PDB file of C-alpha atoms in Angstrom:
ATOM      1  CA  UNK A   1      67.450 -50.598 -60.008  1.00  0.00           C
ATOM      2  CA  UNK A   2      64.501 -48.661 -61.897  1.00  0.00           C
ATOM      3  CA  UNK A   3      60.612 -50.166 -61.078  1.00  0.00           C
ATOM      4  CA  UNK A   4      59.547 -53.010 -62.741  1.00  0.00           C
ATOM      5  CA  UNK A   5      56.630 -52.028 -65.343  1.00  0.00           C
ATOM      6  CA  UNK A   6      53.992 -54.162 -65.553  1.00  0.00           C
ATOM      7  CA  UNK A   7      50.534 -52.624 -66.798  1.00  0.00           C
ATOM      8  CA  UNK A   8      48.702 -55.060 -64.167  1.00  0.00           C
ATOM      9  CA  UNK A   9      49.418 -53.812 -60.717  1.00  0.00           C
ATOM     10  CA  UNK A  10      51.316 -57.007 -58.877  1.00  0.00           C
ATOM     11  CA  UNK A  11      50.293 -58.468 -55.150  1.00  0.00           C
ATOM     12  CA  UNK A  12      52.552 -56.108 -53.146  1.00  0.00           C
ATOM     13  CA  UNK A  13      50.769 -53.046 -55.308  1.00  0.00           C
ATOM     14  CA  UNK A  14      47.635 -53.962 -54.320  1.00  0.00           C
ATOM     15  CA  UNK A  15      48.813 -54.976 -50.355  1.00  0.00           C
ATOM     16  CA  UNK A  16      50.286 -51.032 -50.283  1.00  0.00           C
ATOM     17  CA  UNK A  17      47.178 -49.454 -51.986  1.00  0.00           C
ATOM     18  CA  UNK A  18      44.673 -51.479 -49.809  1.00  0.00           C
ATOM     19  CA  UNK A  19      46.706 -50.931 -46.631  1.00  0.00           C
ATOM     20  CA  UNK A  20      46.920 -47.024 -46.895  1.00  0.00           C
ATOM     21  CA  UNK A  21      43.534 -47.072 -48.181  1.00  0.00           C
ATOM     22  CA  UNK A  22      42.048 -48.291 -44.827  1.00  0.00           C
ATOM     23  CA  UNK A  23      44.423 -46.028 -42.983  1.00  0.00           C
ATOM     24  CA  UNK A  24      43.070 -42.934 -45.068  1.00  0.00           C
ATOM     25  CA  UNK A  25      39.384 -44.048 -44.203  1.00  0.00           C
ATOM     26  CA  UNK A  26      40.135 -44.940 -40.383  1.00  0.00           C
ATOM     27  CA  UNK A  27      41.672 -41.719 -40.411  1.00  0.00           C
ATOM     28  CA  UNK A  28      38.393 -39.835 -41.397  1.00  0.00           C
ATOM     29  CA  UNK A  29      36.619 -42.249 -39.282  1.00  0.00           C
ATOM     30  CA  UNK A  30      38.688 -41.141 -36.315  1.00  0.00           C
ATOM     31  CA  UNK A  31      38.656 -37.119 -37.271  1.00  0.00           C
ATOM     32  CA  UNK A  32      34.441 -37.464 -37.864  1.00  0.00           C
ATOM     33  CA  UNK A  33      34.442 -38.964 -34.316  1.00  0.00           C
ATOM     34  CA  UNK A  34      36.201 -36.273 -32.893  1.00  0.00           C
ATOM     35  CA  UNK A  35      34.586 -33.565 -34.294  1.00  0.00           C
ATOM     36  CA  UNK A  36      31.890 -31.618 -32.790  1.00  0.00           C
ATOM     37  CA  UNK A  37      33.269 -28.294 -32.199  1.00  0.00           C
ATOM     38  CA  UNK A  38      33.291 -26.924 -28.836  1.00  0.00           C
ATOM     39  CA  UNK A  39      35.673 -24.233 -29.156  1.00  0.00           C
ATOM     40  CA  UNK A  40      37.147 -21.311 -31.625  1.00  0.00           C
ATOM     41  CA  UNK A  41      41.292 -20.950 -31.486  1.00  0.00           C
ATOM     42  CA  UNK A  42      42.119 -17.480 -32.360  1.00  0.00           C
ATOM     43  CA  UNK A  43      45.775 -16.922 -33.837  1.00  0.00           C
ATOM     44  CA  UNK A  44      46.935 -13.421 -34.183  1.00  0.00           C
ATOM     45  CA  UNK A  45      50.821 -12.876 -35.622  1.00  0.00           C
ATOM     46  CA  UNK A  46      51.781 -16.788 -35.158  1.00  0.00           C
ATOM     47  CA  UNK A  47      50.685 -16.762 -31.693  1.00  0.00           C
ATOM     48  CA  UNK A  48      47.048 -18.232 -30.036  1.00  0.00           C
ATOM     49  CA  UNK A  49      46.076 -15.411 -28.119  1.00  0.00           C
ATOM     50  CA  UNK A  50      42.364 -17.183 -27.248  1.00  0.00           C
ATOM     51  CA  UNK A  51      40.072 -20.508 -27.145  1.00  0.00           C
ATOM     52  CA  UNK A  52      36.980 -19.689 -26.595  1.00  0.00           C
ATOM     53  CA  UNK A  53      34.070 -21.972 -26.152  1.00  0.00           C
ATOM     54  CA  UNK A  54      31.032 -21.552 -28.697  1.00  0.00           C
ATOM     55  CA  UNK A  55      28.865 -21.996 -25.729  1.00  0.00           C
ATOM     56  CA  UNK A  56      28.812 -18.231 -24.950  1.00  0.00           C
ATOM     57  CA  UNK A  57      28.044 -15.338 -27.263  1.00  0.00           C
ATOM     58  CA  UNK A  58      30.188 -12.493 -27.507  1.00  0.00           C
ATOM     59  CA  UNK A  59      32.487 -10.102 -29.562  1.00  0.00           C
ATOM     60  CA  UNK A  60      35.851  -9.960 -29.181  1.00  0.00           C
ATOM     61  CA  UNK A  61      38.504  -7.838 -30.698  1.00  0.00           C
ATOM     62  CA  UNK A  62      42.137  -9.091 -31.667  1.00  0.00           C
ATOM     63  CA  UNK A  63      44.951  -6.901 -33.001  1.00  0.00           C
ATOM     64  CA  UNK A  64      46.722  -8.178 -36.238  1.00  0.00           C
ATOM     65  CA  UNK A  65      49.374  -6.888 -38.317  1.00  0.00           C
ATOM     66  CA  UNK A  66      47.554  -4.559 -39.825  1.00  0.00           C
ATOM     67  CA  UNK A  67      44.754  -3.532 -37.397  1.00  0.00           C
ATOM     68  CA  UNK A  68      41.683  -4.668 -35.388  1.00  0.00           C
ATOM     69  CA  UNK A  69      40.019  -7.375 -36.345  1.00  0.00           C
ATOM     70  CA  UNK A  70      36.561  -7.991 -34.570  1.00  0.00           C
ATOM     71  CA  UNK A  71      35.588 -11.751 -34.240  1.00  0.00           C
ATOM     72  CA  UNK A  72      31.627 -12.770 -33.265  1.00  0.00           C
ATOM     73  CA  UNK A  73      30.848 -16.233 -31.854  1.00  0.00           C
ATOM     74  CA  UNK A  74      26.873 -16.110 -31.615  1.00  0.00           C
ATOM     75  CA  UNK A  75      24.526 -19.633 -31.765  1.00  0.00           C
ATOM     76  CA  UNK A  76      27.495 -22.061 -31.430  1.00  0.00           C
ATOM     77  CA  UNK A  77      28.924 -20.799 -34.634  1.00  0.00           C
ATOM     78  CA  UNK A  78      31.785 -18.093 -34.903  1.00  0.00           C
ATOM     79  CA  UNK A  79      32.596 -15.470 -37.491  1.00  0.00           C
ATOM     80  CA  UNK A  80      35.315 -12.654 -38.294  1.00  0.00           C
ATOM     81  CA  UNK A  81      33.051  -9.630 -38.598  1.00  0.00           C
ATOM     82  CA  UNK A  82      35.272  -7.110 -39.165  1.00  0.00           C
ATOM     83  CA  UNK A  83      38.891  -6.897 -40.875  1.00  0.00           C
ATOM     84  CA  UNK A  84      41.472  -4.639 -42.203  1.00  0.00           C
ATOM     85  CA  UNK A  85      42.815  -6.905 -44.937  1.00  0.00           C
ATOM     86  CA  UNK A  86      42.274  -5.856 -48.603  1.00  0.00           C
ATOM     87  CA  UNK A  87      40.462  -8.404 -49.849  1.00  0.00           C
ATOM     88  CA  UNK A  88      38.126  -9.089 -47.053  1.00  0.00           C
ATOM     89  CA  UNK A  89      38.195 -13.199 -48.189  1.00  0.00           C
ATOM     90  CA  UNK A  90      37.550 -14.127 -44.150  1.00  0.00           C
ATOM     91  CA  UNK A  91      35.219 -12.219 -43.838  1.00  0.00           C
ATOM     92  CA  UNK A  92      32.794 -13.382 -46.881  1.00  0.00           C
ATOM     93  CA  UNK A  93      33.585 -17.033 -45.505  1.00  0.00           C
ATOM     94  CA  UNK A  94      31.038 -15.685 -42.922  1.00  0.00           C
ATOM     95  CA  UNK A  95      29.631 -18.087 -40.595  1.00  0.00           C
ATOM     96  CA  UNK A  96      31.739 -21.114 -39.470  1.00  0.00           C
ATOM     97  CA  UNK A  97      29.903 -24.157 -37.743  1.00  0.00           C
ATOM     98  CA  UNK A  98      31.513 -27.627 -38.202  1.00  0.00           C
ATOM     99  CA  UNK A  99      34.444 -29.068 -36.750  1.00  0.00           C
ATOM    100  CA  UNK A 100      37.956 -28.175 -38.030  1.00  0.00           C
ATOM    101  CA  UNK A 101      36.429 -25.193 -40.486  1.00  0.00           C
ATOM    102  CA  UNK A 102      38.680 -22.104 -40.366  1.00  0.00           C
ATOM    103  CA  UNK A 103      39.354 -18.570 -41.789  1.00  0.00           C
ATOM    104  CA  UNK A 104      42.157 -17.096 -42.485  1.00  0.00           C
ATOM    105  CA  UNK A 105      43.189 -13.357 -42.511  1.00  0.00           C
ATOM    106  CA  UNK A 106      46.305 -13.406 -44.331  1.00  0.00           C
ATOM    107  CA  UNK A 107      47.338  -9.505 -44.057  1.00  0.00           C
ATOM    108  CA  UNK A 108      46.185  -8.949 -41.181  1.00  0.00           C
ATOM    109  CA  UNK A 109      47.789 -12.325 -39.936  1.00  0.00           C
ATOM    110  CA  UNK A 110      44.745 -13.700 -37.819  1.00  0.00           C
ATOM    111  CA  UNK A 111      43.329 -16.958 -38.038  1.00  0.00           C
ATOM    112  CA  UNK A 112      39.888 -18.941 -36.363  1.00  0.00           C
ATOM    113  CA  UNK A 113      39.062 -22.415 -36.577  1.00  0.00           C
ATOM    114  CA  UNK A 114      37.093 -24.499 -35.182  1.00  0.00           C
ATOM    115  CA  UNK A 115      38.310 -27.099 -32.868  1.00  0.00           C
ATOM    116  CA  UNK A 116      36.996 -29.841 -30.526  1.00  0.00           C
ATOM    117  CA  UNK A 117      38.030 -29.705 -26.697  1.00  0.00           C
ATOM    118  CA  UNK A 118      40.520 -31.580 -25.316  1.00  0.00           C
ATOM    119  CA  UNK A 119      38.803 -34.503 -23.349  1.00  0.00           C
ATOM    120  CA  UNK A 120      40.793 -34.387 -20.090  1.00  0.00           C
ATOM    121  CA  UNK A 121      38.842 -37.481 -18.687  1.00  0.00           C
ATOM    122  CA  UNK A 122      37.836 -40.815 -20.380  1.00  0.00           C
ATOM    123  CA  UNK A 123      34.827 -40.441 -17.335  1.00  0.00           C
ATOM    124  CA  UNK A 124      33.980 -38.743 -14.455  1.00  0.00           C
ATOM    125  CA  UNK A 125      31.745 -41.770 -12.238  1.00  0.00           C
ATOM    126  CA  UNK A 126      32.112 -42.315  -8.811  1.00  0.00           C
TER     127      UNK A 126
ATOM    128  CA  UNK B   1      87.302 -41.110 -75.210  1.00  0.00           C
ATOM    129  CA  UNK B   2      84.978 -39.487 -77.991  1.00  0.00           C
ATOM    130  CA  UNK B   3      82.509 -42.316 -77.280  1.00  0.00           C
ATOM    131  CA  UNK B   4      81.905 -41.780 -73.727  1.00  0.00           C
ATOM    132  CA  UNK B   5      81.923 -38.278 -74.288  1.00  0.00           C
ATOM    133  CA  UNK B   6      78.832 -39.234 -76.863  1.00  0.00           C
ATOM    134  CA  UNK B   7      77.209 -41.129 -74.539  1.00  0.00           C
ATOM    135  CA  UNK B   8      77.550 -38.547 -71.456  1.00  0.00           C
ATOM    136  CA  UNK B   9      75.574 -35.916 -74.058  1.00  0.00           C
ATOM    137  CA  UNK B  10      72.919 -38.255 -74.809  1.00  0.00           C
ATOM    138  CA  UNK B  11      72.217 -39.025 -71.071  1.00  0.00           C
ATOM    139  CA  UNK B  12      72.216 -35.403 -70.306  1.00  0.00           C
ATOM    140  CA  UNK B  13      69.804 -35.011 -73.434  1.00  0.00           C
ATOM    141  CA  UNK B  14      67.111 -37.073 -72.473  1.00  0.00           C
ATOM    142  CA  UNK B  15      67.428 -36.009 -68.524  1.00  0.00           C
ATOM    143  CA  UNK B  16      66.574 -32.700 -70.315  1.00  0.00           C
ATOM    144  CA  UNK B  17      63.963 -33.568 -72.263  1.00  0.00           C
ATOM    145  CA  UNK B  18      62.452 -35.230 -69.119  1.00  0.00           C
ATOM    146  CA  UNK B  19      62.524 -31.898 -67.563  1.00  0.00           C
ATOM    147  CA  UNK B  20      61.282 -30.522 -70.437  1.00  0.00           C
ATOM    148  CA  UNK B  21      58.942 -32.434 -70.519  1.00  0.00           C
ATOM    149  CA  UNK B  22      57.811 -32.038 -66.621  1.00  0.00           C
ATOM    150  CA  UNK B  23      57.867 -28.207 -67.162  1.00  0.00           C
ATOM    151  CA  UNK B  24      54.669 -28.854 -69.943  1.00  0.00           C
ATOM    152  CA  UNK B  25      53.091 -30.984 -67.233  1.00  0.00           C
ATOM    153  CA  UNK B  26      53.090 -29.322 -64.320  1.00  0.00           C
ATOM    154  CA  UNK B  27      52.460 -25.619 -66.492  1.00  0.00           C
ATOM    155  CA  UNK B  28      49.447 -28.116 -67.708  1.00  0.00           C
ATOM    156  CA  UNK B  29      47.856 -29.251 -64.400  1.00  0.00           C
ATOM    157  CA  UNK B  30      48.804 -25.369 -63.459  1.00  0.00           C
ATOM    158  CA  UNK B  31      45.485 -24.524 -65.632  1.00  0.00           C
ATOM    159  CA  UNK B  32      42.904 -27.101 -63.985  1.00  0.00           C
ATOM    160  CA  UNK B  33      41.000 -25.274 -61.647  1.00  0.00           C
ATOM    161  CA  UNK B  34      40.667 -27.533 -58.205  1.00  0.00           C
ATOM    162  CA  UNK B  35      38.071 -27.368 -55.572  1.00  0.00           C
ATOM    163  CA  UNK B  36      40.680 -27.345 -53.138  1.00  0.00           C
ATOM    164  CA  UNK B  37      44.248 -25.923 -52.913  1.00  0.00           C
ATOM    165  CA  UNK B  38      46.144 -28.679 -51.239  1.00  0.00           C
ATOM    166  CA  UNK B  39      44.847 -31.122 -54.439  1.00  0.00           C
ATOM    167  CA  UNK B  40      47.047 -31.584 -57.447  1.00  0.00           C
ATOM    168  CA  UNK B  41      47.264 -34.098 -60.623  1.00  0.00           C
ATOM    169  CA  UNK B  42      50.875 -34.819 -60.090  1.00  0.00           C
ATOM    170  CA  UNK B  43      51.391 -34.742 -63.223  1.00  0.00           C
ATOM    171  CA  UNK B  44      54.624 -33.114 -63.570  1.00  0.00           C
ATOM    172  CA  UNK B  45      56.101 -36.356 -61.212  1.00  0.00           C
ATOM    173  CA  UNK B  46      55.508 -38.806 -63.734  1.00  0.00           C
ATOM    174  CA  UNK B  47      58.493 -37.108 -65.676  1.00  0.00           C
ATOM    175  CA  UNK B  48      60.540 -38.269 -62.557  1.00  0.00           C
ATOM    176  CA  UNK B  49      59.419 -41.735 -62.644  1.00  0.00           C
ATOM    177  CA  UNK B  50      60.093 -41.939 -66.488  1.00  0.00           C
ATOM    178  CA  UNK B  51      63.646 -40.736 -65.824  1.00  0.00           C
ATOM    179  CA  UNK B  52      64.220 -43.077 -63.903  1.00  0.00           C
ATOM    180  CA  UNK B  53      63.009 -45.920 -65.435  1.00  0.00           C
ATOM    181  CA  UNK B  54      64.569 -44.954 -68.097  1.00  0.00           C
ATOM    182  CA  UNK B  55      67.672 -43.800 -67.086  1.00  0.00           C
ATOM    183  CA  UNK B  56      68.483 -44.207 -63.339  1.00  0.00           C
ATOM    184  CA  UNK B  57      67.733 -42.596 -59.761  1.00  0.00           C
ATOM    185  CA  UNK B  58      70.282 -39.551 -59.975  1.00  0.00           C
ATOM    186  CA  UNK B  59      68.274 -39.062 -63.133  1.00  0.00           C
ATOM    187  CA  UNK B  60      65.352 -38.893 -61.499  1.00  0.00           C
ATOM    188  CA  UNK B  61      66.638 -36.766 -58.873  1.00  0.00           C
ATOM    189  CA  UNK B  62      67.719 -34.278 -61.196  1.00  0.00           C
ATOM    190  CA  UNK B  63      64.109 -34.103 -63.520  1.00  0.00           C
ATOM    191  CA  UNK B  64      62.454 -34.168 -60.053  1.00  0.00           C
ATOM    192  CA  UNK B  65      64.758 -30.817 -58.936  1.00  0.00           C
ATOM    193  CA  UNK B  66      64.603 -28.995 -62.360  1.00  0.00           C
ATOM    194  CA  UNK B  67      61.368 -29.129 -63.521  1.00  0.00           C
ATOM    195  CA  UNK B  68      60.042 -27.646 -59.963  1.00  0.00           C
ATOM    196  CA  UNK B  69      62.249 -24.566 -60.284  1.00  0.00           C
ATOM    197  CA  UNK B  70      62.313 -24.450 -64.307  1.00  0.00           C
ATOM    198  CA  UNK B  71      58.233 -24.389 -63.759  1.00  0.00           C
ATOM    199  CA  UNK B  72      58.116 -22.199 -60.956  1.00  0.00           C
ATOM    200  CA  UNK B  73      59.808 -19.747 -63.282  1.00  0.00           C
ATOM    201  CA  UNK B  74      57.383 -20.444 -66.183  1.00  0.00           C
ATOM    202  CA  UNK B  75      54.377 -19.730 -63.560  1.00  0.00           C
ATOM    203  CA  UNK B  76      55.887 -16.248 -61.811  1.00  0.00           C
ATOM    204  CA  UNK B  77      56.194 -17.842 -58.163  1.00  0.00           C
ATOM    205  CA  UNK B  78      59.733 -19.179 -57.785  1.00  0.00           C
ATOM    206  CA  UNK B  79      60.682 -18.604 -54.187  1.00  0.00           C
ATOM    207  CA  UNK B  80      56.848 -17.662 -52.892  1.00  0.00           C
ATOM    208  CA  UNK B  81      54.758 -19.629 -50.279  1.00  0.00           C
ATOM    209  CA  UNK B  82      53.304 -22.136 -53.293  1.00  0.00           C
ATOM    210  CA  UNK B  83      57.052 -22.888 -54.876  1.00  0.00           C
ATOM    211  CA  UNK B  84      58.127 -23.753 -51.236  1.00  0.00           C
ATOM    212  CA  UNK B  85      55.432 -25.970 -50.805  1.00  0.00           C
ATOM    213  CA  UNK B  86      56.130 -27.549 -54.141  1.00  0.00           C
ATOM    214  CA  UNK B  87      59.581 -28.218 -53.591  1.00  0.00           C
ATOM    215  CA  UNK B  88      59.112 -29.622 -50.385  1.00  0.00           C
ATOM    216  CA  UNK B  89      56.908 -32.204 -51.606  1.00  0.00           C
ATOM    217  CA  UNK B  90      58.667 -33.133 -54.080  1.00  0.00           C
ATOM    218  CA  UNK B  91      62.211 -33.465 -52.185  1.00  0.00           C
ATOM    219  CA  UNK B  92      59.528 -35.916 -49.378  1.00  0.00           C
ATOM    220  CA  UNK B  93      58.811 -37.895 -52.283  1.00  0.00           C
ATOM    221  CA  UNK B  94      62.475 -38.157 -53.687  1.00  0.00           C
ATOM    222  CA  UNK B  95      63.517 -39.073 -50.447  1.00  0.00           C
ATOM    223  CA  UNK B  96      60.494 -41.678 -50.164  1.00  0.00           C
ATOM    224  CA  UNK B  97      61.290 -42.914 -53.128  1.00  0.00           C
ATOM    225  CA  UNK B  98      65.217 -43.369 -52.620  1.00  0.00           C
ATOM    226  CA  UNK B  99      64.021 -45.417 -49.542  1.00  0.00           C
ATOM    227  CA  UNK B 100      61.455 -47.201 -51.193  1.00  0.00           C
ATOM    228  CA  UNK B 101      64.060 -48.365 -53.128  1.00  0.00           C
ATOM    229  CA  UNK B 102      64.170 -51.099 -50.793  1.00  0.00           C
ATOM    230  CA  UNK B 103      61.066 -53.023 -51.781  1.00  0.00           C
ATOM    231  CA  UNK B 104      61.362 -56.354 -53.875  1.00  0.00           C
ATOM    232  CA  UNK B 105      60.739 -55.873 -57.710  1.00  0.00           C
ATOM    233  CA  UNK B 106      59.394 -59.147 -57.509  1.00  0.00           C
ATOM    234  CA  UNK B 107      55.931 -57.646 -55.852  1.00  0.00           C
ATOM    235  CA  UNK B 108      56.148 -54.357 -56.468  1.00  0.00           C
ATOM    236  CA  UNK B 109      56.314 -52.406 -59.821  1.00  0.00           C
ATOM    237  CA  UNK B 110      56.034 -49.383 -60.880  1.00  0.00           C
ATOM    238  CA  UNK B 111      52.632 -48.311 -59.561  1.00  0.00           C
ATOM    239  CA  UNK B 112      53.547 -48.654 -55.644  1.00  0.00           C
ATOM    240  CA  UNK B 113      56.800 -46.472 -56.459  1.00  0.00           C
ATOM    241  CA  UNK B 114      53.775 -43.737 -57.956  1.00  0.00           C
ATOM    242  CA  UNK B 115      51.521 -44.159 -55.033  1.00  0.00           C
ATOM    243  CA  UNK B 116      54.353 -43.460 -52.592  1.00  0.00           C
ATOM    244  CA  UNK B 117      55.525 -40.535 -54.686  1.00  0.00           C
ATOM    245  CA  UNK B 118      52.406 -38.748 -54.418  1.00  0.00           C
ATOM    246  CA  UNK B 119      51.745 -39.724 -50.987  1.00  0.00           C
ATOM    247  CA  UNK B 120      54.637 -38.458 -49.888  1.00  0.00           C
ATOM    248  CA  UNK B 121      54.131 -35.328 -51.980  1.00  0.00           C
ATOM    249  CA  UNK B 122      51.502 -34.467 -49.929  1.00  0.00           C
ATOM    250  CA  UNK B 123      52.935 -34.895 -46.725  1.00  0.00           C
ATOM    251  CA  UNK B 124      55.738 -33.166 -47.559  1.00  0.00           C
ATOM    252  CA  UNK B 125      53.453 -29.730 -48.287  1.00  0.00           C
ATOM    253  CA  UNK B 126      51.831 -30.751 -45.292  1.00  0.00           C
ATOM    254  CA  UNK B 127      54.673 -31.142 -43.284  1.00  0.00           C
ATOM    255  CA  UNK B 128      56.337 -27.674 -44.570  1.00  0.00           C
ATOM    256  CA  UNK B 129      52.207 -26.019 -43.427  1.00  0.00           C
ATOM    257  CA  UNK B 130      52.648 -27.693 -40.372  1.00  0.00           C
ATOM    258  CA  UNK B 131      56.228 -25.791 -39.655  1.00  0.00           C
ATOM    259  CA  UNK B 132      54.607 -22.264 -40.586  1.00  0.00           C
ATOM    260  CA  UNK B 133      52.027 -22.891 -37.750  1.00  0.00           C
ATOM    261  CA  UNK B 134      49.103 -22.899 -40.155  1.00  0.00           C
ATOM    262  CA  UNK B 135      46.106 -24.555 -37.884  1.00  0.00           C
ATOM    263  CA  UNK B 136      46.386 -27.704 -37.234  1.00  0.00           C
ATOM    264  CA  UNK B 137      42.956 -28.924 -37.021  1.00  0.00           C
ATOM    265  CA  UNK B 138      42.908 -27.781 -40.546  1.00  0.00           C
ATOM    266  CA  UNK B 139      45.675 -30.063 -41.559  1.00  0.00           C
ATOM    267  CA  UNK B 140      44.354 -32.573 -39.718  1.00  0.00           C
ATOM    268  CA  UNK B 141      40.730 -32.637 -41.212  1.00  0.00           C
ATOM    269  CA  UNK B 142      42.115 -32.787 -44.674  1.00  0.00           C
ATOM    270  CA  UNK B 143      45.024 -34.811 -44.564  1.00  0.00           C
ATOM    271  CA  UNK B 144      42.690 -38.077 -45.074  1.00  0.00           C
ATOM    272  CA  UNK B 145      41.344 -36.907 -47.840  1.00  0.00           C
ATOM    273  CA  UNK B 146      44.140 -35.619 -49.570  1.00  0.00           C
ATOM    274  CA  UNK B 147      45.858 -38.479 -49.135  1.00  0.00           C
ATOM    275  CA  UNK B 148      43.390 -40.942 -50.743  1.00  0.00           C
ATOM    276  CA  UNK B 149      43.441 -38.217 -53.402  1.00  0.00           C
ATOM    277  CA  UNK B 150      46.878 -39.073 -53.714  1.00  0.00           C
ATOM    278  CA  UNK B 151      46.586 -42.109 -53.994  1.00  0.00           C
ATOM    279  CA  UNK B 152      44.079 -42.375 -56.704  1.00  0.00           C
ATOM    280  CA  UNK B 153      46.410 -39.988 -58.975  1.00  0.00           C
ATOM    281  CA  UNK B 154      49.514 -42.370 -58.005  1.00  0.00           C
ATOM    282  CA  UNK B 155      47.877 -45.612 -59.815  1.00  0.00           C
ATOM    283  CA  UNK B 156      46.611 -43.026 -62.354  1.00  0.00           C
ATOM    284  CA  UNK B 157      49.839 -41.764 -62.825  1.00  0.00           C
ATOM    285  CA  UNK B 158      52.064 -44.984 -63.112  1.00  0.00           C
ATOM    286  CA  UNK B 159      49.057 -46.415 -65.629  1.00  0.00           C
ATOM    287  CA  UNK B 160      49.766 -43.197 -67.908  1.00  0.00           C
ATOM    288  CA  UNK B 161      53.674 -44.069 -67.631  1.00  0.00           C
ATOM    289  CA  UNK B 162      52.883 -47.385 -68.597  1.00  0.00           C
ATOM    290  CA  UNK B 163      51.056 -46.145 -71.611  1.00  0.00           C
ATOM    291  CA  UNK B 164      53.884 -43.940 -72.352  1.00  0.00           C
ATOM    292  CA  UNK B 165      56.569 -45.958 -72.393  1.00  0.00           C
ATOM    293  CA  UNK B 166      54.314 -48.329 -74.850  1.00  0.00           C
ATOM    294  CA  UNK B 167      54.509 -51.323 -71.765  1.00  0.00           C
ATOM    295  CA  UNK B 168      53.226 -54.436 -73.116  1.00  0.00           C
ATOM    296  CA  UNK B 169      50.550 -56.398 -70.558  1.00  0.00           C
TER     297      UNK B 169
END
């Protein structure tokens, strides 16, 4: 049976649109409270080969498809420095500092983003 | 016989035209720039939603196949990371829609069957991201937004339809 067309939306389409409306915004709510970044995932050829935390500055080197890519977490924020790929597109994203950013290194198959740590305890009191 | 031969043609004419129809859509929404890649019209699904109202679901099902390979060949990336993507959300939202199919006419019309088509549209391509291990986090962060995207161009979409078909309030 094809939809019923009717140019004013009926109850039920305005029960659906307000219902996944609040899930969309809890949803935000929910990723914004979870999402001071703590730590960089590195991907290299599918795989994570590191998490670092932001806490510590440092350079690290990763091997991609194509070659050595050299990644710089300095002042809680992380970067790729250095690439191989063509088009160098991760590398002009420079500097990545809120939650859930990421760059991607297509060719040379290496990824960062930013992600929040995994809270292993609701609280630690005695 | 010669009459429901007639009849079969003129089916399979306007399911054509719909695809036709959804080619010029989607090659249209192909040449607004968006700030983000995961953000589309959806234009190019309202042909589906016309063919079925005005023909039936297999209809649909067939505008909603065709037109993604008929424009993927029209844009140069049939069988490439973006046509994938495509097709998967748009099989999620056939298959949304064919269970949607279950909601009472009596409260819901034409613009919750639009919503759900985009929605699931998105999650669909974000679904088929989520298999090729692109970062999670990622997904995660934008999947809000891109869903209340979606649903803004769902009402959108079913109000053009409306307009379209020439629906009287």
């Amino acid at each position: 049976m094809p939809p019923r067309l009717s140019l004013r939306p009926l109850s039920g389409d305005y029960l659906l649109l307000i219902v996944l409306a609040l899930a969309c915004l809890l949803g935000m709510v929910y990723l914004h409270q979870h999402a001071a970044p703590t730590e960089v995932e590195i991907r290299a050829r599918g795989k994570t080969v590191a998490i670092l935390p932001l806490k510590f500055d440092r350079q690290i080197e990763v091997v991609g498809a194509l070659g050595v890519s050299v990644i710089e977490i300095k002042n809680r924020r992380v970067r790729i420095a250095q690439d191989p790929s063509p088009r160098q597109l991760c590398v002009q994203q420079a500097w990545l500092e809120h939650a859930h950013e990421a760059a991607l290194c297509l060719p040379n198959q290496i990824s960062i983003a930013l992600i929040g740590a995994p809270q292993n305890y609701d609280s630690l009191t005695f | 016989m010669t009459a429901s031969l007639f009849k079969a043609a003129a089916r399979e004419q306007i399911l054509a035209r719909l695809a036709a129809l959804g080619v010029v859509l989607s090659l249209l929404e192909a040449s607004f720039p968006m700030p983000l890649p995961g953000l589309k019209l959806g234009l190019g699904n309202m042909a589906t939603l016309i063919a079925w109202v005005l023909l039936d679901f297999r209809a649909a099902i067939w505008v909603g196949i065709l037109r993604i390979f008929a424009s993927a060949l029209f844009l140069g990336h049939i069988f490439t990371i973006g046509f994938m993507l495509s097709l998967a959300g748009g099989i999620a939202s056939l298959a949304l829609l064919s269970l949607a199919q279950i909601l009472p006419r009596k409260y819901f019309s034409l613009y919750s069957f639009s919503i759900l088509s985009a929605l699931a549209h998105i999650l669909g391509q974000m679904f088929c991201l989520w298999i090729w291990q692109f970062p999670v986090s990622l997904l995660a962060w934008m999947l809000p937004f891109l869903c209340l995207f979606a649903l803004l161009t769902g009402v959108i979409n079913a109000y053009l339809i409306l307009k379209i078909l020439g629906t009287k309030p």
